[in-house]
XYZ file of C-alpha atoms in Angstrom:
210
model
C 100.129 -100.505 -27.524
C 97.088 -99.529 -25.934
C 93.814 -99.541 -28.785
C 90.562 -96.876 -28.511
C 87.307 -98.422 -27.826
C 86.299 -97.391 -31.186
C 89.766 -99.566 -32.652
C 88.808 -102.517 -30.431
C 85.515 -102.166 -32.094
C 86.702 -102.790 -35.480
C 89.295 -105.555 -34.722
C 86.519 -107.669 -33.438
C 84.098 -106.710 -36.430
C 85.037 -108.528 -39.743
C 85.804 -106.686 -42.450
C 83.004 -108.244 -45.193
C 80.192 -106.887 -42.755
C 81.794 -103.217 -42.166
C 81.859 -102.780 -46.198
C 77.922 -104.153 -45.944
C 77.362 -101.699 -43.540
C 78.830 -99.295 -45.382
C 77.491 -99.943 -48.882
C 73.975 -100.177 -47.176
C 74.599 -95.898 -45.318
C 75.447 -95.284 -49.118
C 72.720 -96.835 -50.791
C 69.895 -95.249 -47.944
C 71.935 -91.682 -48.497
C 71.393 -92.017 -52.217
C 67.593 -92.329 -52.119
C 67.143 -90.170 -49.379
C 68.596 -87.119 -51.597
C 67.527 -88.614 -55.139
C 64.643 -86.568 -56.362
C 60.512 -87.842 -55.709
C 59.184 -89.250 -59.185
C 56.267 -87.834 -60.181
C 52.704 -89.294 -59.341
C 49.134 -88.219 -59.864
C 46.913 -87.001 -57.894
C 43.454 -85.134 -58.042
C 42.125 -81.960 -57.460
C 38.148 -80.567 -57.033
C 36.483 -77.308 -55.916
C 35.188 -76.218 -52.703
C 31.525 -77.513 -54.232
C 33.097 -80.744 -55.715
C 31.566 -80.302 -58.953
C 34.704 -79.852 -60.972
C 37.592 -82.668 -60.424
C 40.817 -82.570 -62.451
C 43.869 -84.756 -61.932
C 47.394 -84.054 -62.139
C 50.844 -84.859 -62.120
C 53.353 -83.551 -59.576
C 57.070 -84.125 -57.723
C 56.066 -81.725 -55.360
C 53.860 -79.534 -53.332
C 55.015 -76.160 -55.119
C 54.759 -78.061 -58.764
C 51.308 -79.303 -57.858
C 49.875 -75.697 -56.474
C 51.535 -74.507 -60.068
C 49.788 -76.684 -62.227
C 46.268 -76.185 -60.315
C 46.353 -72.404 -60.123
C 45.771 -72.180 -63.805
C 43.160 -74.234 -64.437
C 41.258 -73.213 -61.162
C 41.859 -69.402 -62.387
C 43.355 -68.780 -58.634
C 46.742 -67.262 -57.930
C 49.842 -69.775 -55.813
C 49.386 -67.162 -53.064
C 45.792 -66.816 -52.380
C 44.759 -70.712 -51.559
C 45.898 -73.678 -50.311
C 45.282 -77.457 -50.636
C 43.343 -79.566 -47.998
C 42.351 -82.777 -48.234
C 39.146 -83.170 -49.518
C 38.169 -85.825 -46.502
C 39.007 -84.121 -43.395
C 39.885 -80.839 -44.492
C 43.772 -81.406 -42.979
C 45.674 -79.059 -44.518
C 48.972 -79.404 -46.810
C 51.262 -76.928 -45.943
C 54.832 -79.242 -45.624
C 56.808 -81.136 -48.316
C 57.053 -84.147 -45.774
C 52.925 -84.433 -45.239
C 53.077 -84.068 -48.785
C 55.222 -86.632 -50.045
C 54.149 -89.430 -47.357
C 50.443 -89.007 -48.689
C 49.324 -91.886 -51.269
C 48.696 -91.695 -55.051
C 45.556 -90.073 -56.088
C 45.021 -88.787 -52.964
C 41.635 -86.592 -53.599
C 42.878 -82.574 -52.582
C 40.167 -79.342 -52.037
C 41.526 -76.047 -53.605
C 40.155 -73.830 -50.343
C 41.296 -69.738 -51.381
C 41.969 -67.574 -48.393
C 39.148 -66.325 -46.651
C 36.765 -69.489 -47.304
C 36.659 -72.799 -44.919
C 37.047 -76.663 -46.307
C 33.104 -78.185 -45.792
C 32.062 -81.704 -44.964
C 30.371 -83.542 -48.343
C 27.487 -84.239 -46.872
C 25.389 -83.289 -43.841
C 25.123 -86.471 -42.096
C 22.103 -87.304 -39.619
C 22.649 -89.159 -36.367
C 22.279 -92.867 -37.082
C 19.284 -93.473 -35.612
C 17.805 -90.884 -37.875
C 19.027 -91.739 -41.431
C 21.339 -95.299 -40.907
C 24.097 -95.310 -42.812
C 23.924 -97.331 -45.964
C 26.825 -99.916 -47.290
C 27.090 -101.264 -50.125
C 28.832 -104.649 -51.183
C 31.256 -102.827 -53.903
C 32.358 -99.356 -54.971
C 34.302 -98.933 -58.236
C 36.349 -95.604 -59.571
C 37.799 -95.033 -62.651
C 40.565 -91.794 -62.822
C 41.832 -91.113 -66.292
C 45.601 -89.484 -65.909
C 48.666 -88.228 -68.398
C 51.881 -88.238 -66.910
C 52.877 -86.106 -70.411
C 50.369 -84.107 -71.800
C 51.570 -85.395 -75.840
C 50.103 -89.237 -74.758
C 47.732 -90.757 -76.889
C 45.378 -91.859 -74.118
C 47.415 -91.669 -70.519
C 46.708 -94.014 -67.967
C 44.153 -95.602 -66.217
C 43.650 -96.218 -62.603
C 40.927 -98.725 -61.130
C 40.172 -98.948 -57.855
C 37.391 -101.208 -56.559
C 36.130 -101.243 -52.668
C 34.204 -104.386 -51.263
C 32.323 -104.308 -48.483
C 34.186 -100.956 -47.559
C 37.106 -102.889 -46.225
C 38.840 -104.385 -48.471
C 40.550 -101.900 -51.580
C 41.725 -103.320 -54.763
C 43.532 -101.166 -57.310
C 45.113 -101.361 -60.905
C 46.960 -99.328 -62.959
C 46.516 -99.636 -66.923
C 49.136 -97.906 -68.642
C 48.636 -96.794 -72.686
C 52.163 -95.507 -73.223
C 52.184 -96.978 -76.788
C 48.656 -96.745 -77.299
C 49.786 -94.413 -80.408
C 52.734 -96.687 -81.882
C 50.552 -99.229 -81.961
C 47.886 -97.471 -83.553
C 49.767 -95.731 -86.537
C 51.248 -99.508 -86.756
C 47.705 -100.622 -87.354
C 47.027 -97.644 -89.406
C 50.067 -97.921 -91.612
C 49.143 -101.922 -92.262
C 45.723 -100.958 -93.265
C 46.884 -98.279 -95.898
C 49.105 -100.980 -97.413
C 46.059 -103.294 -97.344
C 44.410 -100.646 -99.106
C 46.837 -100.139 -101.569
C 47.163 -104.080 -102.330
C 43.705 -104.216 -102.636
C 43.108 -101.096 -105.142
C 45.866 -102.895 -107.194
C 43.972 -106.023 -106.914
C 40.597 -104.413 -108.376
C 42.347 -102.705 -110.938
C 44.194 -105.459 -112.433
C 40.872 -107.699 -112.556
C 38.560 -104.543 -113.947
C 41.273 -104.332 -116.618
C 41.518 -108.247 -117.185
C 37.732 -108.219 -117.329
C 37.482 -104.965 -119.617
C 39.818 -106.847 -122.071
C 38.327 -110.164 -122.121
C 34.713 -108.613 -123.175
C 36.334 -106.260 -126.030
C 37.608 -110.050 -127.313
C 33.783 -111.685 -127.217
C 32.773 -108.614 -129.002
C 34.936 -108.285 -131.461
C 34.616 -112.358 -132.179
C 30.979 -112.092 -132.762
């Protein structure tokens, strides 16, 4: 009986580690076609003076969401990064970019601009600073009570620290608090009215004794 080399193969490989194998293909095939999750990012004008954030599973959803707000139509601009001006015209660049990555809405017809005009350095020397902190304010569902908070702290411009505060029952726990407060309320008004009543009726008594 003469055996492929591919048979061979598999008579020398136990069977435990081929299932491995095999469960590990399935697993990596699974998340490779499972769907992105959403994440936030943010968004500004060509001047910078307007900065929005928002929350996207894609390229297309996130040029959706921003043409509305930046009164600019999906066809007629596209998103750079606010940096280096690199533009985001792929799904891939898109997805391997970080959270809160910082984009530029640039329309057609108009060119992505530096933030500031830099001098040489031995003009204006560049200033650094021992820490930098940022605080971005997000929804990942427009009906949350407060969203979520992201802080991100820079020492020495080296060194990035980041955390992520999230107020999904911000409003639970406030009606809670509301809802023991009323029944405070309510214990208390009984309370006052019981001793105005006991006190009304024990001064009718001294009256009518004298």
């Amino acid at each position: 009986m003469v055996l492929s080399s591919m048979e061979y193969a598999k008579t020398l490989v136990p069977t435990s580690l081929m299932r491995s194998v095999s469960s590990v293909q399935n697993s990596l095939a699974q998340r490779m076609v499972s769907p992105p999750q959403p994440r936030p990012y943010r968004v500004c004008t060509p001047h910078r003076r307007r900065r929005k954030g928002f929350v996207a599973t894609s390229l297309e959803d996130l040029m959706d969401k921003v043409a509305s707000p930046f009164l600019v139509t999906c066809h007629e601009f596209s998103l750079v990064l606010e940096d280096d001006g690199t533009v985001v015209d792929s799904e891939a660049f898109f997805q391997s970019l970080p959270t809160n990555t910082l984009f530029m809405v640039v329309e057609k017809g108009k060119v992505w601009t530096p933030n500031k005009q830099v001098l040489p350095s031995f003009t204006q020397p560049k200033r650094k600073g021992i820490a930098h902190l940022s605080f971005d304010l997000y929804k990942l569902d427009p009906q949350d009570f407060l969203g979520c908070l992201t802080i991100k702290a820079t020492l020495y411009e080296i060194y990035t620290l980041s955390y992520d505060i999230h107020c999904y029952r911000a409003k639970e726990i406030l009606k809670s608090f509301l809802r023991c407060f009323l029944n405070a309320s309510r214990v208390a008004g009984h309370v006052l009215l019981c001793s105005s009543t006991y006190a009304l009726q024990q001064i009718e008594e001294e009256e009518y004794s004298r």
